[in-house]
Coordinates of C-alpha atoms in Angstrom, one line a residue:
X1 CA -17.6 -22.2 -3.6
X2 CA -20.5 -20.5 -3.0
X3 CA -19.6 -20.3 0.8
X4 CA -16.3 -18.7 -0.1
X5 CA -18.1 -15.9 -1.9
X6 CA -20.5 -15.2 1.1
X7 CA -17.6 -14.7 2.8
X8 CA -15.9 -12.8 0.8
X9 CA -18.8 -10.5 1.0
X10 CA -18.7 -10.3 4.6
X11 CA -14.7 -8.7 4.2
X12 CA -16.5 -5.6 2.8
X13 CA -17.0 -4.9 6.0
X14 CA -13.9 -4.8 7.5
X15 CA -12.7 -3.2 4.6
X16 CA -15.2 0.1 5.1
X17 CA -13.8 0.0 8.8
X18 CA -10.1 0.1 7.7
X19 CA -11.1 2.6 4.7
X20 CA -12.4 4.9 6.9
X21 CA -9.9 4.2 9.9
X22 CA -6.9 5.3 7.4
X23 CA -8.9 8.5 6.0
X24 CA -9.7 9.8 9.2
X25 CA -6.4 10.0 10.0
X26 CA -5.4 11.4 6.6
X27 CA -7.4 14.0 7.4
X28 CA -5.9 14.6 10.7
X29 CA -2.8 15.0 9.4
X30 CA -4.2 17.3 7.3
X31 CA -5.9 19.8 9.7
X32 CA -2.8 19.5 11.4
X33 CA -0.8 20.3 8.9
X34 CA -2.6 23.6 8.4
X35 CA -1.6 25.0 11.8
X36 CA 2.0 23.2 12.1
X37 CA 3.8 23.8 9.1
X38 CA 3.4 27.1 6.7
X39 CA 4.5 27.7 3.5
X40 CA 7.3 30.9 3.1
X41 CA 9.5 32.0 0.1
X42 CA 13.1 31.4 0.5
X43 CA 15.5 33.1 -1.4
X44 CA 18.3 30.6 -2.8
X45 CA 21.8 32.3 -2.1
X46 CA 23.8 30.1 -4.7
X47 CA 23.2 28.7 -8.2
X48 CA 21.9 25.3 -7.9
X49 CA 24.5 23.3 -9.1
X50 CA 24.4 21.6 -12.9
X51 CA 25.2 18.2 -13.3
X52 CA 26.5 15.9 -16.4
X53 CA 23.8 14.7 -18.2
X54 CA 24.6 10.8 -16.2
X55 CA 21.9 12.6 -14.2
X56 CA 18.9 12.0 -17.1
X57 CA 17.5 15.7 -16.7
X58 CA 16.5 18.1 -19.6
X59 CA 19.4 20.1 -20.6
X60 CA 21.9 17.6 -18.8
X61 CA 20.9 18.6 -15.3
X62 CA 20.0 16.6 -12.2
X63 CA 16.3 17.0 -11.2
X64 CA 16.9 17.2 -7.9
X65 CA 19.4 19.9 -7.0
X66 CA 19.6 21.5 -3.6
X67 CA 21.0 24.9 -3.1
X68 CA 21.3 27.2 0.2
X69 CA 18.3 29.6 0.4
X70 CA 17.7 32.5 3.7
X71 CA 13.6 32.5 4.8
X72 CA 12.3 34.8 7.5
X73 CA 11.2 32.0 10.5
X74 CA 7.8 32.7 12.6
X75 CA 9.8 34.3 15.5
X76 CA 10.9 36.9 12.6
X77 CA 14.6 35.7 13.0
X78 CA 16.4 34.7 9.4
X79 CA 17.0 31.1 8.6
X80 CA 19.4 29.3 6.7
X81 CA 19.4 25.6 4.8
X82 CA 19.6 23.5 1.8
X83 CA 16.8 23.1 -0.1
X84 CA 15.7 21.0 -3.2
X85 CA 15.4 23.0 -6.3
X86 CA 15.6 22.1 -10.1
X87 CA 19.4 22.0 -11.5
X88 CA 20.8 25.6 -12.6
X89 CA 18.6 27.7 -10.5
X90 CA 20.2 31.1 -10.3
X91 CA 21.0 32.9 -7.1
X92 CA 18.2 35.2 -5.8
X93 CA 15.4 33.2 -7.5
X94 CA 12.3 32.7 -5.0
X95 CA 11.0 29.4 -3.8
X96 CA 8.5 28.1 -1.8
X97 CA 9.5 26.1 1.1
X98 CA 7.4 24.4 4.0
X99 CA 8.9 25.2 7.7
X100 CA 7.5 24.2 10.9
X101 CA 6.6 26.1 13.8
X102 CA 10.5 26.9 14.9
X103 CA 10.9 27.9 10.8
X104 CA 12.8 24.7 10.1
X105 CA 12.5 23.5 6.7
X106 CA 9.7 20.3 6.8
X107 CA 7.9 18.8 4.2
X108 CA 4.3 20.1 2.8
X109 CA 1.0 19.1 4.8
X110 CA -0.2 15.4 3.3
X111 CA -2.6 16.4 0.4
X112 CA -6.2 15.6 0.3
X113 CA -6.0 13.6 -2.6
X114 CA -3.0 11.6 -0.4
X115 CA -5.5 11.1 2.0
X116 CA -8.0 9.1 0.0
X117 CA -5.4 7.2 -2.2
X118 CA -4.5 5.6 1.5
X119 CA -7.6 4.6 2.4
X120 CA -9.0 3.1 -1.0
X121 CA -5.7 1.0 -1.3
X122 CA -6.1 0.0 2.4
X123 CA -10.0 -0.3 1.8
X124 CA -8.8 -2.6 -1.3
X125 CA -6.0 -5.0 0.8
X126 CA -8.2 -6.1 3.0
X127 CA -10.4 -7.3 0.4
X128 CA -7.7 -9.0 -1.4
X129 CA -5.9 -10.2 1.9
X130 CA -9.5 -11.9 2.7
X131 CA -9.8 -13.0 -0.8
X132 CA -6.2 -14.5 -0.4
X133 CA -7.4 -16.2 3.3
X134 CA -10.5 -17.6 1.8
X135 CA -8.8 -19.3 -1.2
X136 CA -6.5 -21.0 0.7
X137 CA -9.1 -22.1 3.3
X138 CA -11.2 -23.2 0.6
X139 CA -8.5 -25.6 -1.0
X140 CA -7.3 -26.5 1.7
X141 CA -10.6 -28.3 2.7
X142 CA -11.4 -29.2 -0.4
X143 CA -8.0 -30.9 0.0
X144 CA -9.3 -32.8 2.9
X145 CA -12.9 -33.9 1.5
X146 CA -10.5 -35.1 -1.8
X147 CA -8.4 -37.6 0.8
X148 CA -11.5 -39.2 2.3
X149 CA -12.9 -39.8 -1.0
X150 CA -9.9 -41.9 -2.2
X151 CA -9.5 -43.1 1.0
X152 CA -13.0 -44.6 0.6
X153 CA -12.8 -45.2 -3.5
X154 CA -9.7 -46.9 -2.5
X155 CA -11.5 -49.2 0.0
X156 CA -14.4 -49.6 -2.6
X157 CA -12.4 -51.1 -5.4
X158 CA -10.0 -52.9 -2.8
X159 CA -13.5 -54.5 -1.7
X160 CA -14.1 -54.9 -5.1
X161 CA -11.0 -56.6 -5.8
X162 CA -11.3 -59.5 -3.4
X163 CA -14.7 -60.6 -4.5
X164 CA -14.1 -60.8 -8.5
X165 CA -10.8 -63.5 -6.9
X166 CA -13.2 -65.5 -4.6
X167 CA -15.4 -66.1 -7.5
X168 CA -14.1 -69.5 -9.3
X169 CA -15.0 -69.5 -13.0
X170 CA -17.5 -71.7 -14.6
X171 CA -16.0 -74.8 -16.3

């Protein structure tokens, strides 16, 4: 047992490397969110649509409406789309969309706080994945030292056995 914790030690390694493997390229994505997608106001044409209250929102709408909004693109051309509001959004209200560098509509730049969630969780399977290897590996010899010691008990008392018939009782 104690072996299986020394190794189990020696996962924390691999699990720094994978940690820090998975945030660096969080924070890639990041920095490259920064200079591929921007953040510009669209104005929604339409009411967002209300929904019956099957939807489970406050006031009986859906939380996730989508309405068609107009947002001036990078070239400085106008662009049109759907985009995700909450329900019963009036026309002419102002939201804030994410468009890439042609002014399509994208989603927001992976947050920071994103980033590091990814690598502890990856940081942490690798330690439990290890932990999962080990265990196995452990019982599974311990499996095998268990056979060759009934294999040999077996023999032992078999042994056993055939000298307590030889012996003829006194009398």
């Amino acid at each position: 047992m104690a072996v299986t914790l020394i190794l189990l030690l020696f996962s924390v390694w691999p699990a720094v490397v994978v940690g820090r493997s998975v945030y660096e390229r969080g924070l890639q994505a990041e920095r490259a969110g920064q200079g591929i997608r921007q953040s510009v106001t669209a104005t929604l044409a339409r009411d967002a649509p209300y929904t019956l209250p099957a939807g489970g929102g406050e006031d009986g709408a859906e939380p996730g409406s989508h309405a068609p909004a107009r947002w001036m693109a990078p070239s400085g051309h106008w662009k049109t789309g759907e985009v995700a509001v909450p329900a019963g959004t009036r026309a002419g209200t102002s939201v804030k969309v994410w468009i890439d560098g042609r002014g399509e509509l994208t989603t927001s730049p992976t947050s920071h706080a994103e980033t590091l969630t990814g690598a502890t969780v990856a940081a942490f399977l690798v330690v439990v994945g290890s932990a999962a290897a080990l265990s196995l590996a452990f019982r599974a010899f311990r499996g095998l030292l268990d056979r060759g010691r009934y294999a040999a008990w077996d023999a032992s008392w078999a042994e056993a056995c055939a000298r307590w018939r030889r012996r003829k009782p006194d009398g």
